[in-house]
Each structure stands twice: as C-alpha cells, then as structure tokens.
XYZ file of C-alpha atoms in Angstrom:
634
model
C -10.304 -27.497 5.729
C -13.022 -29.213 3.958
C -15.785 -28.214 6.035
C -14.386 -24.630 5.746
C -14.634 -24.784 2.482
C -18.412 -25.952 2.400
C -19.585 -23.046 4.690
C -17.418 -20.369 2.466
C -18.815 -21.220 -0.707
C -22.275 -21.233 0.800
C -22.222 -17.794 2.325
C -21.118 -16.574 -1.161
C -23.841 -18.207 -2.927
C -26.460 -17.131 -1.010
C -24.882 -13.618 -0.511
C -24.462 -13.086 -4.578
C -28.009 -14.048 -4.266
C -28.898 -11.341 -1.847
C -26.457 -8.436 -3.580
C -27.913 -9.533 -7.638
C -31.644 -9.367 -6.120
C -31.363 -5.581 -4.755
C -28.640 -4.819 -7.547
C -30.512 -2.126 -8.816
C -30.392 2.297 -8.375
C -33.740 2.208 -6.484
C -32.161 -0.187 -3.520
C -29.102 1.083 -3.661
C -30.642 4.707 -3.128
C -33.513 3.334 -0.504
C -29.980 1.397 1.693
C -27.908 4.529 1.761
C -30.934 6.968 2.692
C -30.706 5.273 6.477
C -34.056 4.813 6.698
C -36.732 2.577 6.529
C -40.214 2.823 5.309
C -41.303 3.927 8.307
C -38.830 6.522 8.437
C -36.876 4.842 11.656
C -33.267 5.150 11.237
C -31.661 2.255 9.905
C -28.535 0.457 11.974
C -25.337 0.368 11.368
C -25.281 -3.337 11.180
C -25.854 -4.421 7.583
C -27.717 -7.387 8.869
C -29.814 -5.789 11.050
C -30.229 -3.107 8.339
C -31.510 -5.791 5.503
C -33.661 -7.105 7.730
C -35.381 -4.259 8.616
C -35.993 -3.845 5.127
C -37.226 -6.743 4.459
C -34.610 -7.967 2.381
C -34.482 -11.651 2.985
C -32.143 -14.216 2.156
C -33.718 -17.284 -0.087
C -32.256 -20.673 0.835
C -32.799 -23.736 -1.884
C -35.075 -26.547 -0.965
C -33.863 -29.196 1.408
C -30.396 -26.960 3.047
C -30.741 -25.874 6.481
C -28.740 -22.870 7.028
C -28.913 -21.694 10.630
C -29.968 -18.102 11.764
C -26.342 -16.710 12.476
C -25.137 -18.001 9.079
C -28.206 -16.185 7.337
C -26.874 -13.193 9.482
C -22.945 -13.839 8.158
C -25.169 -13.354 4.377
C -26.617 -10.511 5.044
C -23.743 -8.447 6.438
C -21.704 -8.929 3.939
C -24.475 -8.147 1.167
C -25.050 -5.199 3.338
C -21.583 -4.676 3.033
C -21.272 -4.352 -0.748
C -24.198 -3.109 -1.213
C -23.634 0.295 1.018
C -19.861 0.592 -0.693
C -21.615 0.718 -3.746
C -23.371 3.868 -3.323
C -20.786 6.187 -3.209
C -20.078 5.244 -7.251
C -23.652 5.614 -7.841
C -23.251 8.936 -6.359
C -20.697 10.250 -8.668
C -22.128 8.588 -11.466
C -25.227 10.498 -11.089
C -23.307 14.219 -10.927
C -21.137 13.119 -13.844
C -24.521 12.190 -15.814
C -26.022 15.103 -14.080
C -24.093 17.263 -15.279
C -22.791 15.527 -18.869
C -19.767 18.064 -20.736
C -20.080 18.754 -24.626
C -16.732 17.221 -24.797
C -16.139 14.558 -22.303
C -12.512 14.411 -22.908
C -11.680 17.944 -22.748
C -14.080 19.781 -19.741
C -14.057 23.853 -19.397
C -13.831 25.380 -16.089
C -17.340 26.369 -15.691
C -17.976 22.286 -16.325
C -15.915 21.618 -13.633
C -16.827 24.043 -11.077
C -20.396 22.045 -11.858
C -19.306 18.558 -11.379
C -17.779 19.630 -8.011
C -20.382 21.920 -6.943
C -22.963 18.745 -7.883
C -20.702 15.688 -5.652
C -21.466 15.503 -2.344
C -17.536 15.396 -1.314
C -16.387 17.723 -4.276
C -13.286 18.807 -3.311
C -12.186 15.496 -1.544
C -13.195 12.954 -4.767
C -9.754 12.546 -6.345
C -9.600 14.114 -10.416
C -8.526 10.773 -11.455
C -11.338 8.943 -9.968
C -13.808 11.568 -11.763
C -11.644 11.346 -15.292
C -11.937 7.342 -14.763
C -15.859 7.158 -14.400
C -15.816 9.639 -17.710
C -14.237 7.742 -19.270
C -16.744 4.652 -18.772
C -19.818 6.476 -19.199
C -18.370 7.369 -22.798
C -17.669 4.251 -23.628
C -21.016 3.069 -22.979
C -22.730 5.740 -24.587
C -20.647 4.734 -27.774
C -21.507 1.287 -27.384
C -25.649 1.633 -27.266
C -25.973 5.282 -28.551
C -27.140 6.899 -25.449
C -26.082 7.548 -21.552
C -26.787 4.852 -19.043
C -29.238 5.459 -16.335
C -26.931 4.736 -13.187
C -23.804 2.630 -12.038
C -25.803 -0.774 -12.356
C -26.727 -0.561 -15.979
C -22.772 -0.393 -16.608
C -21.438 -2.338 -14.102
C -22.662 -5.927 -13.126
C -23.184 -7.368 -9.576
C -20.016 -7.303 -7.264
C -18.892 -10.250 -5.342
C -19.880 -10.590 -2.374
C -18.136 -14.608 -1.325
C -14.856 -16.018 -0.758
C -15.379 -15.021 3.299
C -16.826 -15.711 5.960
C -17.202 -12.373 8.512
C -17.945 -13.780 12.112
C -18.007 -10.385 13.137
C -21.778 -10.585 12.647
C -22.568 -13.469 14.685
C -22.691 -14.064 18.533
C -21.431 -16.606 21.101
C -23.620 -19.238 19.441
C -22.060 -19.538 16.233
C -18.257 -18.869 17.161
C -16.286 -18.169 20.019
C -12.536 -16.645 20.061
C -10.083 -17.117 23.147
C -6.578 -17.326 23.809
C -5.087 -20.598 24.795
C -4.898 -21.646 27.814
C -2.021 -23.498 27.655
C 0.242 -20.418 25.710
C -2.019 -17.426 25.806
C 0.678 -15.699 23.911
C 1.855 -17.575 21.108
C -1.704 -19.080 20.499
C -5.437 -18.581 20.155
C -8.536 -21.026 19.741
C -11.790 -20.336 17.633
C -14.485 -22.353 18.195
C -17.134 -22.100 15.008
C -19.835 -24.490 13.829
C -19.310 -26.027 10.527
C -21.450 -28.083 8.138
C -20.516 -31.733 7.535
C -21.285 -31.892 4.204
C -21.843 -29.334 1.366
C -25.698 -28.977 1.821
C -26.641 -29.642 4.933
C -29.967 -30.394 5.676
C -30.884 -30.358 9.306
C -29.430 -28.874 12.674
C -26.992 -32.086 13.066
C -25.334 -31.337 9.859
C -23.828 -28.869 11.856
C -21.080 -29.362 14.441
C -18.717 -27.656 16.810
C -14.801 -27.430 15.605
C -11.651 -26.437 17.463
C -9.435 -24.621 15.279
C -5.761 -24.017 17.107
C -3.799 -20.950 15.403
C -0.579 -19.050 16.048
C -0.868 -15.420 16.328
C 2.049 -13.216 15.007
C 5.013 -12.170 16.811
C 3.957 -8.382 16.424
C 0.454 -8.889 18.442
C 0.850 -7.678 22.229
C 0.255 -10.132 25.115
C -2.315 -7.178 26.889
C -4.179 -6.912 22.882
C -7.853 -8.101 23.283
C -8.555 -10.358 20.168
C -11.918 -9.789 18.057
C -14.153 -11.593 16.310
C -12.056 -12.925 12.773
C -12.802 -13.521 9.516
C -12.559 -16.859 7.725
C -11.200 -17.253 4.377
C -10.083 -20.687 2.144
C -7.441 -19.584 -0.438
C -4.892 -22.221 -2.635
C -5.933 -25.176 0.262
C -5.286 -22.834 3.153
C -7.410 -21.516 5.667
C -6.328 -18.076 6.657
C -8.070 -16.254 9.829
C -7.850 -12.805 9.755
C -8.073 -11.431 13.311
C -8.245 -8.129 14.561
C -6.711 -7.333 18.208
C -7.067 -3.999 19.583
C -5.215 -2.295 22.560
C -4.775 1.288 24.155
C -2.592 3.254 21.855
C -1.941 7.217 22.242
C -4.108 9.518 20.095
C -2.732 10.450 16.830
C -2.480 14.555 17.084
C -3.316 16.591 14.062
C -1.343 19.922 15.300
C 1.256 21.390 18.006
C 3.973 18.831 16.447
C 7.839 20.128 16.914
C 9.675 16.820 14.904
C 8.214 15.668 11.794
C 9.219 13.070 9.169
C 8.670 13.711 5.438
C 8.486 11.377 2.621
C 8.737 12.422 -1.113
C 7.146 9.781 -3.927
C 9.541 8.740 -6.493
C 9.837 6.292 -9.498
C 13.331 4.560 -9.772
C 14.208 5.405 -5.724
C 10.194 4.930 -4.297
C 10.441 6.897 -1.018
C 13.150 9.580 0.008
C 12.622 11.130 3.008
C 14.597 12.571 6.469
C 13.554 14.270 9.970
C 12.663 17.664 10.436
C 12.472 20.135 13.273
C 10.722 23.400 14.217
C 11.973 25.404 16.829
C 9.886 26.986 19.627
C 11.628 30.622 18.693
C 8.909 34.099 18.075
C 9.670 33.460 14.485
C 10.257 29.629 14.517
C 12.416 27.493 11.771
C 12.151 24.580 10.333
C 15.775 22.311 10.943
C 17.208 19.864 9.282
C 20.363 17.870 9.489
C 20.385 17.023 5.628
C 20.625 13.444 6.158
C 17.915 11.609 3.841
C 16.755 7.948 4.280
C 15.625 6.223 0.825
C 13.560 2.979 -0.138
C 14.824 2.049 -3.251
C 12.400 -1.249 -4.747
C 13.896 -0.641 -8.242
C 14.167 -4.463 -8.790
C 10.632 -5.258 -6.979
C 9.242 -3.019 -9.708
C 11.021 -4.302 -12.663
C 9.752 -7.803 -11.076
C 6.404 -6.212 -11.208
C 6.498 -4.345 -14.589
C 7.876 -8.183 -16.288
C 4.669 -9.801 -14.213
C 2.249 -7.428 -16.185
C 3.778 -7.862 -19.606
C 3.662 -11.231 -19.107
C 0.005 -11.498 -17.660
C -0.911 -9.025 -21.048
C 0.611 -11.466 -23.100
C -1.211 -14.767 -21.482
C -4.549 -12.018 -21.591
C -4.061 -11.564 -25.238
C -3.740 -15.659 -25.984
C -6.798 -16.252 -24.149
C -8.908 -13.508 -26.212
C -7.440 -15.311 -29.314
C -8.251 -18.330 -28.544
C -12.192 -17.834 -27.319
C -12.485 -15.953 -30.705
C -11.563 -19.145 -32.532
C -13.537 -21.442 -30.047
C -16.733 -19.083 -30.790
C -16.196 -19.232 -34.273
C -16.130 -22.712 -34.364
C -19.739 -22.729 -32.861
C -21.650 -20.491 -34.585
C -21.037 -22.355 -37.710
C -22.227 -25.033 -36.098
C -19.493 -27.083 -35.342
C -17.779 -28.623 -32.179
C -14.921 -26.699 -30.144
C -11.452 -28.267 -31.081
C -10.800 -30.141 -27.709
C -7.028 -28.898 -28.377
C -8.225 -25.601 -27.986
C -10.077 -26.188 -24.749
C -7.202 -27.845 -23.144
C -4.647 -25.166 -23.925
C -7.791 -22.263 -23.223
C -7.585 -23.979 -19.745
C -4.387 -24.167 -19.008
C -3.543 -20.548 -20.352
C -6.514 -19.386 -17.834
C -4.535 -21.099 -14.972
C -1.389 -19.659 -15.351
C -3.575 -16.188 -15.927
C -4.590 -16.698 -12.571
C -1.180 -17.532 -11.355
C 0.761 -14.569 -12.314
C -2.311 -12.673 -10.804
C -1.551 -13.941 -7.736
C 2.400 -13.365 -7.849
C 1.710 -9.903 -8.833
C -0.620 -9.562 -5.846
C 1.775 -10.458 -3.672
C 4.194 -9.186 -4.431
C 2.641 -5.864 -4.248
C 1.229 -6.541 -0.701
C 5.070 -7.118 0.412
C 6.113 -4.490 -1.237
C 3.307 -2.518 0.271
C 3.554 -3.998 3.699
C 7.919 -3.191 3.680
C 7.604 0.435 2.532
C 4.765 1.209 5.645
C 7.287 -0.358 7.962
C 9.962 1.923 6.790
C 8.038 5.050 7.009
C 7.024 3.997 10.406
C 10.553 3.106 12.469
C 12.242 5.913 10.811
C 9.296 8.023 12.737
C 9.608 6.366 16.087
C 13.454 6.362 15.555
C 13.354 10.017 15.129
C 10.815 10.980 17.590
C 8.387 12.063 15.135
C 4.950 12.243 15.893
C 3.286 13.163 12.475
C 4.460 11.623 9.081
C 3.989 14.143 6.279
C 3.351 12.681 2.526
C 2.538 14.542 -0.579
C -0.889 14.363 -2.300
C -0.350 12.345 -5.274
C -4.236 10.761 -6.081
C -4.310 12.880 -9.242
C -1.407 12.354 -10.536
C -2.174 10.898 -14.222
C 0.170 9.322 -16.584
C -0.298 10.332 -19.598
C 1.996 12.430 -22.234
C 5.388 10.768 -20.823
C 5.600 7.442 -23.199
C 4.037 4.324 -23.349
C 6.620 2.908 -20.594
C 6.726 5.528 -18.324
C 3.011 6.093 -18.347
C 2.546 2.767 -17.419
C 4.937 2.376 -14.465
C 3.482 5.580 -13.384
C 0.145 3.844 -13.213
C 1.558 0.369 -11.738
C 2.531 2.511 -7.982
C 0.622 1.210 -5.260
C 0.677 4.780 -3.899
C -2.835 4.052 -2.435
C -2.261 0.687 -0.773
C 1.138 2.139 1.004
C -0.891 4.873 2.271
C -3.578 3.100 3.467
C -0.860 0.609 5.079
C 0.779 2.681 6.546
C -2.175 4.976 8.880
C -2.811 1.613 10.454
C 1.039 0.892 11.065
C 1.261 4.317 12.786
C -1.640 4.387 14.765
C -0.254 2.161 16.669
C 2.809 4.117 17.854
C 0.411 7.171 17.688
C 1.616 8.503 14.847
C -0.264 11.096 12.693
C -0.233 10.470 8.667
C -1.113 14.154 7.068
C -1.381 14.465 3.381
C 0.316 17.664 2.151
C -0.586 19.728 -1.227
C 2.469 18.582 -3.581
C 2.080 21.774 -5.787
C 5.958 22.914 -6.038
C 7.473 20.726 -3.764
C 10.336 20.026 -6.323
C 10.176 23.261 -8.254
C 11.596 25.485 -5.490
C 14.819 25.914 -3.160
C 13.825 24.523 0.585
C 16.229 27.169 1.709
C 15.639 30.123 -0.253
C 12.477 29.579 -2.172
C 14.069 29.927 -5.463
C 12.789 28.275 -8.754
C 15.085 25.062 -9.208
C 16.931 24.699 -12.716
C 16.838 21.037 -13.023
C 19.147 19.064 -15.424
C 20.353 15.252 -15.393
C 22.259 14.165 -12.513
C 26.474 14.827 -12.305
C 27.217 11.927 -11.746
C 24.873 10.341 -13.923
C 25.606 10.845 -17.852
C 21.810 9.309 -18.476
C 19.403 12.079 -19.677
C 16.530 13.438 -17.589
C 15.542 16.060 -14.727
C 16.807 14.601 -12.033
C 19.439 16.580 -10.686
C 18.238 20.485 -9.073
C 20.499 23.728 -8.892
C 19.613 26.999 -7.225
C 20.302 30.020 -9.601
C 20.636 32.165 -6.418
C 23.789 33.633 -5.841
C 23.903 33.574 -2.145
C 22.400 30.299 -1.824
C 23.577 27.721 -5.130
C 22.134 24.600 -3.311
C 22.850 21.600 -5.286
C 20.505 18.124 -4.732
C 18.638 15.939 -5.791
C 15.129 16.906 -6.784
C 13.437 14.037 -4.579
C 16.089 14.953 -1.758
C 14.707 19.224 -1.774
C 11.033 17.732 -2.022
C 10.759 16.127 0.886
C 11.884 19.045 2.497
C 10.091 21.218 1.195
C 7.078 18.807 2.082
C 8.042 18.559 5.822
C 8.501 22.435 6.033
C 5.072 22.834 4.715
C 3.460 20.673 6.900
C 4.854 22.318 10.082
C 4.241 25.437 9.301
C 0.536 24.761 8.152
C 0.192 22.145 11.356
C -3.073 24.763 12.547
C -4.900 23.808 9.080
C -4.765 19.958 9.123
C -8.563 18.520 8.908
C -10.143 15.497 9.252
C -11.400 13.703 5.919
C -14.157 11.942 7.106
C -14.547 9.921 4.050
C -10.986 8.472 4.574
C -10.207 9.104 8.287
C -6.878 10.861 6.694
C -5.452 13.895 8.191
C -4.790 15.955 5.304
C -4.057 19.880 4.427
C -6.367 20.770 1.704
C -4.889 24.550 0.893
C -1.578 26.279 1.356
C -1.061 30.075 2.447
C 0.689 32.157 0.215
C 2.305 34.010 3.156
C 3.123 30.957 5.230
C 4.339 29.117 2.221
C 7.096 31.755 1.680
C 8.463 31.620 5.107
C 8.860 27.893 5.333
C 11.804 27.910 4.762
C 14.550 24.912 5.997
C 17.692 25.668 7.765
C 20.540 23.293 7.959
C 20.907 21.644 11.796
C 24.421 22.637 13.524
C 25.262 19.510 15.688
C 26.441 19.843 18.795
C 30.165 18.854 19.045
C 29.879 19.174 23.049
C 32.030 15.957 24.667
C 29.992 14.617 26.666
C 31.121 10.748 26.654
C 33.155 8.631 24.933
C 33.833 9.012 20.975
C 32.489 6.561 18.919
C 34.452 4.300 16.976
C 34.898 5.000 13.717
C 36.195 3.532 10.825
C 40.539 4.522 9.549
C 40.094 5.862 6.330
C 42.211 3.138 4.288
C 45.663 4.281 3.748
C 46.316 0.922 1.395
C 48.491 1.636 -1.851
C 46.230 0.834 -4.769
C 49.123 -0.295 -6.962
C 52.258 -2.892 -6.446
C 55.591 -1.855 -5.716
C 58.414 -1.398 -8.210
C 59.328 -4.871 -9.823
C 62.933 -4.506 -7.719
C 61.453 -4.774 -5.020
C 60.732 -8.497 -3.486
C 58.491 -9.685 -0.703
C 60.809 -11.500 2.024
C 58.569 -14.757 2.032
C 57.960 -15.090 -1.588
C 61.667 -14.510 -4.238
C 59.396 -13.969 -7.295
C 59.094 -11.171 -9.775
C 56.603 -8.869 -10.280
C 56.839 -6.476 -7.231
C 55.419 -6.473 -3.522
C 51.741 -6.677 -3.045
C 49.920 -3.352 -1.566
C 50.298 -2.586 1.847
C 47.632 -4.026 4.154
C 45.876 -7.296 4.745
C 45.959 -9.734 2.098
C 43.161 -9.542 0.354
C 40.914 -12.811 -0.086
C 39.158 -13.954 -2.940
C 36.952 -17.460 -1.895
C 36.333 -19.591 -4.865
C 33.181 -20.543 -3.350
C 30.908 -18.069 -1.969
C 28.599 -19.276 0.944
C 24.419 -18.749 0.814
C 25.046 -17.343 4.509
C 26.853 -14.300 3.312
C 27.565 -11.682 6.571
C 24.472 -8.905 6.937
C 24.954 -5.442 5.964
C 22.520 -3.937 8.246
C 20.793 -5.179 10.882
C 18.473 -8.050 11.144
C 14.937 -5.743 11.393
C 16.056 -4.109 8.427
C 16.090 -4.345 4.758
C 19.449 -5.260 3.424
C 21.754 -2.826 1.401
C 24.116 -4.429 -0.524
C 27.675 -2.813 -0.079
C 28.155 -3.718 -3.957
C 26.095 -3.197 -6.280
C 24.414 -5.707 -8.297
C 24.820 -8.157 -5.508
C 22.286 -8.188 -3.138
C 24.050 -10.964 -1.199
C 23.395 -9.837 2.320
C 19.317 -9.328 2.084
C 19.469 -13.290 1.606
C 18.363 -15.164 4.527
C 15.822 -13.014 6.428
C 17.415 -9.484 5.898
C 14.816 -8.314 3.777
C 11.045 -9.384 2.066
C 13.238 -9.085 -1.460
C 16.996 -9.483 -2.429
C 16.637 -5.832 -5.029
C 14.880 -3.872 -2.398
C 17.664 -1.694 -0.419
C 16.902 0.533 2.331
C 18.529 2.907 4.475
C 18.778 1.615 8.452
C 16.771 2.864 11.039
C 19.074 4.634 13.285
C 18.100 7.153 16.249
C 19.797 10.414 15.989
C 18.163 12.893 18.665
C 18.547 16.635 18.317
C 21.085 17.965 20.861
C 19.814 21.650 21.051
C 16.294 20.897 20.243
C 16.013 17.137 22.174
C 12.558 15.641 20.902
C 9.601 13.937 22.811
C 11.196 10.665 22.740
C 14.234 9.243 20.942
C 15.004 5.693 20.482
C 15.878 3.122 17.860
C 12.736 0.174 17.278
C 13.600 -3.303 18.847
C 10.626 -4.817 16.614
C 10.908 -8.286 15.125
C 11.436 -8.935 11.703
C 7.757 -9.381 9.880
C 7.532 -11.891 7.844
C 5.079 -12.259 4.544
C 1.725 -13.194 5.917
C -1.057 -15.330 3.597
C-alpha cells in the first residue's frame, strides 16, 4: 500500500508538472491540430504524441524515474491536455461571437454561436449558457473579455492515478490466477521502495493478488488496469472485454421507454410495433417505476449540509486573513477548528459521491433487466441536457439541478452494450403534453388521489378517447412510440458514441400513435396461482355472540387467521421481491424488506423484473435475468 502510494503521488507531481508547463491556448491549439511541426500526423497515444512534440517530462535532481513511468506521465498529461480543447473551442465561438446582452441572446445571436462551434447542434444549451455565464463574470471582474479558457480557468489535475495502460510487459504484467482463474487475477508492477528513489534498485517487482467481481465472465480477456490509492485502499480498476452482439440503431420491433421524473426518477414499460402495411405501436399499459425519493432527500440534506460547512470555512479564512494583514498571528483556535471543518468538508463530499454513484449504478441496472426481460433491443430515453432550472423556486430549481441525468446515461450505454442493447436519445418536445392514443393536448391538474397541488395528474378532453394517467406514465409512451416510428433517423453522435434522433417528422409524429395490447387468453397450460381475494370481515361480531374457546365479552374476532402482532420485530424481515432486485416495501414508510442485501438503499423501491412475452407478436428473445446481486464497488 505504501509503495503504491509513493509511485501515485509521483506520477501526479510530475504530470501537474507536464499539464501547468503547456497550460497555455497556443499548446493546447498546436496538441489538438494532430500534427507535428513537420506536419506528420500525430498518434493517438498521448505519450507518443508529447514526445513527438518535444514535450518532455523534468524529473528533480537525484530521483530516478524509469522510462515506462515517464511514459505513465505523459499519457495522462496527454490525456488532460487533449480533453481540454474542446472548452477552448467553445470558448473561442462564445468570445467570437460576444452578444450585446449576454443574459438575454436574439435569434440571429444564436444562429451565430451555432453556426461558429464546430458541433453546433450537438453542444448542449446549458453547456453554452454555463460558459456565458463565466466569461461575464470575468469580464466584470477585470473590465474586459479573457483571451481563452486558460486565462479563466487554472491547470487541471492530472494525479491521483496511475494508467498502466501506457506501459508494456516491462513495467506491469496482468494474468489470471492460476490457481482460480475465475475468482482471481494477479498484477505484477514495479514499485519504488521509498518515496524518491534514486537508482534502478529502488525499484522492485510486486505481486498484487485481487478478486475480480462476480459479474466478469470466465471467457472475458482482462486489460491493462489502472491503479489508484483512495482513504488507505488500493483500488484497481480493470477493464475486461469479450464478444458481445452489435448494438443496432434501426429495424427494432420491441422497445423499452423510460420517462425522467423528480419525486418517482424513472417510469417506463415495453412497447411493440407490429410488422402490419400501416404498423402500430402496442402496449400492454403496464409501467415499471424507480422511485429513489429517499436517496434524493439523503442527497438534497448532504448538500445543505456541505453549504453550511462551505459557508463556516469562508468565515473563518476571512477572520484568519484579517488577523494577518494587520500584522498579527492566526488564532491557533481558529486553525484547529478551520481544519477540522475542511475534513468533514471533504467527508460529506465523499458521501455525496457515493451515494450518487449507487444511485447511478442501481437505476442503469434497472433500465437494463427490464430490457433483456422484455426482449428489447433498443432503450429509448428523452433528451433532457437542456433542461434548466430556473423560474420554479429556490427548492425545486435546485433538485432539478442535483439529477445525475448525465452519469445514469452514461452508465447505462456501457451496461447495455453488453447485452447488445441500443441506448437512443429521443427529442422530449411534447412527450407529456399530448394523448399517446389520440394525440390530443393533455389538461393536466393534481393527481385524484392526491389532494397535494401540482400538474401531475393528465386527462384527455377528447370525447371518444378521455384517457386518464399519469403524466410520467403517457410520456414514456409517447417516447417509445416516437422512437419506433423514427427508428430510420437514429444517427451516430460521434462526440458521445450515443445513438440519438436529432429531429422529429411532423407527419410521422402524428401517426405514432399507441394502442393498448389484447392478451391472449388462449389455455395453453396450467393457470397460475393466484392470490383469493380476502373475504375476511373487517369488523367483530355482535357482542352476543361468544367465541367457543374464549367466554368473554366483546364479540368474536373476524373471520380468518388470527392475526399476529410480534412485539419484537427481527432485522431478517421476509423479502418482498426477489433477491436481484430492489426491495418494495408492501407498507409504506417501512422499508423493512430492502434490509439485508435486497437493495443498494432501504428508500429506493423498484418495480421487479419480470418477463412477460407478447403472445401475438412473440419477441426476439424473452426471458427473466439470472444476474447476481451487484454490490457497491470502491
């Protein structure tokens, strides 16, 4: 762990090095061009690219870093340095082409700023209204615009890993075990012996022993990992890759269809489109949700608090500075407490970033086995990057901006290219605003069975149609009917590797509409079992009346079982679903059967992957996911 320790912090020293050296628009402009001086095409190696630039890496006096470790440096400067670009590019159109009111822009002003990005239509409004933003504020700080991305934004980091992935047999070496090949692999990497070594013996050969997870096939071939020290543990992250099918972008017939919500995250269901002249889109009606309404409150109490720890800190610095420009010494009680207030800063920071990883992590999963339990080949998801939060409150703007819409996304295309599952985007423009069977404008109005105000609750006006849903519930719908029927127009984002729709026909829009599925009621084996509606009286008999075991007053006890009440409830309460699922509590309020494995978080309730094929329209493949429960990695 030690030594581990020694050889990350070095690669980040010298690498911070590397990135502050070339930090600066003329590099940055010279890296992304992919050439060199002599005009030879660069590689796509960052090492190999630095170096033939002539971008060296400079070592302090007396350390001997070997050749592979200097190589380790400059990938990952590389590295930062080449994301980097891509904000200097849109910082240049946005200076380029500079509104006379940077909050409010006219349509001519935008039609510039996209016509002046290199990927205008792809770069996300929010991520253009962000960098606005921060060019304004620096041009009210000094009185003028900057001159690119490095005058307002320091150096990145470029430590706290180590990426063998740039480094041969010589360095490190990755094999499974010989003894378990399954359960266990073996890296091999040289290590210093002391923090700065200072000749070829101060580095040695060590044999680091690791379980791999459940979920990584036997037949996967592993790849070269990535070494990282965090709270006293060292965490490998290692890549395995195997023969998958290939994600299709068109000629789908079952789809799945997720809408974005707030309280209730993810709503979504299975959809089908016949093979008819004039096809339809099906659906049986029945939605799945992912409701994380207590993993967000969680979250939303996390931020407050870290605000509140953020706002002590800032307080005390401004007395601590005080205190030294007049010349006199910091108040070591002020120190201390600065300290430990910066600690527990960096605490809740990491609580919060777990918990959004799990959170993350859980809500890909459910997406995904709801897909393979279905059939589906394509997962269709609304377009939410410019959604902005602003004009709905203080609170709700900020829980608006607190969804890791982006992380779940990204999540979730590696999750399903495994199974071989297609993630296309989908325009969200009137998703919830129309009828998924008739195309009628929605009146929307609070919920019936919910005397709380709001718009969640949707009624058709039409007279022949008078659907009555949920607003999330006709979304996702209306989302899965628009992907099918604009399957031909799905494209590539090479920026993102995301399949996405970028425009909707008018004319195919209108026709999308969703029929209801007719099950077939065909016998054709033995009914399931089902559960007797409970013909129990709900109230005791008349007083005359007496039970024949116990003479007392007061009337016989309802018919049926007797009912038990335990004074003391066990921690291993019974399930509620299965064990590879998130549990749902049957009361509310008490989440006691997601204790004990059934789920990542006691408040996050989920409906259970189940595998309901379509009898008249049977899809590609129809089966319910034996995978193991995943547990919260490092």
């Amino acid at each position: 762990m030690e030594r581990a320790r020694w050889l990350t912090a070095l690669v980040g020293s010298l690498a911070a090095g590397v990135v502050q050296e070339h930090w600066n628009g003329a590099d940055l402009a010279h890296l992304a061009s992919g050439v060199d001086r002599s005009g030879t095409s660069l590689p796509s190696q960052g090492w190999m690219a630095l170096r033939r630039l002539g971008w060296s890496v400079t070592v302090a006096e007396g350390v001997y870093v070997p050749d592979r470790v200097v190589r380790i440096v400059q990938e990952q400067a590389g590295r930062v340095l080449r994301s980097a670009w891509w904000r200097a590019e849109i910082t240049a159109a946005l200076l380029a082409t500079w509104p006379a009111d940077p909050a409010r822009r006219t349509e001519a002003e935008w039609e510039a700023l996209r016509a002046a990005l290199p990927d205008g239509p792809v770069v996300a409004t929010s991520v253009l209204l962000a960098r606005t933003r921060q060019i304004a504020a620096f041009q009210d700080r000094h009185r003028r615009l900057l001159a690119d991305v490095t005058e307002c934004e320091s150096a990145p980091r470029a430590g706290g890993q180590v990426v063998l992935a740039a480094v041969d047999k010589q360095l490190a070496t990755l094999e499974r075990c010989p003894e378990d090949p399954v359960r266990y692999g073996v890296l091999t990497v040289r290590l210093p012996v002391k923090p700065a070594p200072a000749c070829r013996a101060d580095w040695r050969a060590v044999r680091i022993r690791f379980r791999l997870p459940p979920h990584v096939p036997a037949t996967a071939v592993l790849c070269a990992p990535t070494l990282r020290v965090r709270q006293g543990r060292l965490l490998l992250d290692v890549p395995y890759a195997f023969v998958v099918a290939k994600p299709e972008r068109a000629g789908h017939r079952t789809a799945v269809a997720f809408d974005w919500g707030l309280n209730t995250m993810l709503t979504g269901g299975a959809l089908h489109l016949t093979g008819e002249a004039q096809p339809r889109v099906l659906t049986d009606g029945h939605p799945v949700y992912f409701r994380a309404g207590g993993v967000l409150a969680k979250a939303d109490r996390l931020r407050v608090h870290a605000e509140h720890i953020s706002a002590r800190i800032d307080q005390l610095r401004t007395l601590i500075a005080s205190r030294q420009e007049r010349g006199m010494r910091p108040n070591p009680w002020l120190v201390a407490k600065l300290t430990v207030l910066e600690a527990e800063r960096e605490r809740v920071a990491r609580r919060r970033t777990r918990l959004n990883a799990a959170l993350t992590r859980a809500a890909a999963r459910f997406m995904t086995d709801h897909a393979v339990a279905a059939g589906a080949r394509v997962i269709y998801l609304e377009d939410l990057r410019d959604i902005q939060a602003r004009g709905k409150g203080r609170t709700l703007n900020t829980r608006l901006s607190q969804t890791v819409r982006g992380a779940i996304v990204t999540h979730l295309r590696h999750r399903a290219a495994a199974h071989g599952i297609a993630v296309v985007i989908v325009p969200p423009r009137g998703t919830s605003k129309y009828c998924p069977y008739c195309l009628t404008a929605f009146h929307h109005h609070k919920a019936p069975n919910n005397r709380a105000a709001g718009w969640a609750w949707a009624t058709c006006p039409g007279d022949a149609c008078g659907y009555s849903t949920g607003r999330d519930h006709a979304a996702w719908q209306r989302i899965g009917a628009r992907g099918l029927t604009h399957q031909h127009k799905t494209s590539l984002d090479r920026a993102s590797k995301t399949f996405v729709i970028r425009s909707v026909v008018e004319a195919l829009d209108r026709t999308s509409t969703v029929q209801q599925q007719t099950r077939d009621r065909t016998k054709s084996g033995p009914t399931a079992k089902r559960p007797v509606p409970g013909k129990r009286r709900m109230v005791p008999a008349p007083p005359g009346n007496r039970t024949p075991t116990r003479a007392r007053p007061g009337g016989k006890r309802p018919a049926g079982r007797t009912p038990t009440h335990p004074t003391h409830r066990s921690r291993r309460c019974p399930r509620q679903q299965g064990p590879t699922t998130i549990g749902t509590p049957a009361r509310p309020h008490r989440p006691d059967g997601a204790r004990l494995g059934a789920g990542f978080h006691r408040h996050a309730h989920t409906t259970p992957t189940r595998g309901q094929p379509w009898p008249s329209h049977p899809p590609e493949r129809s089966r319910t996911p034996g995978t193991t429960q995943e547990t919260q990695a490092d």
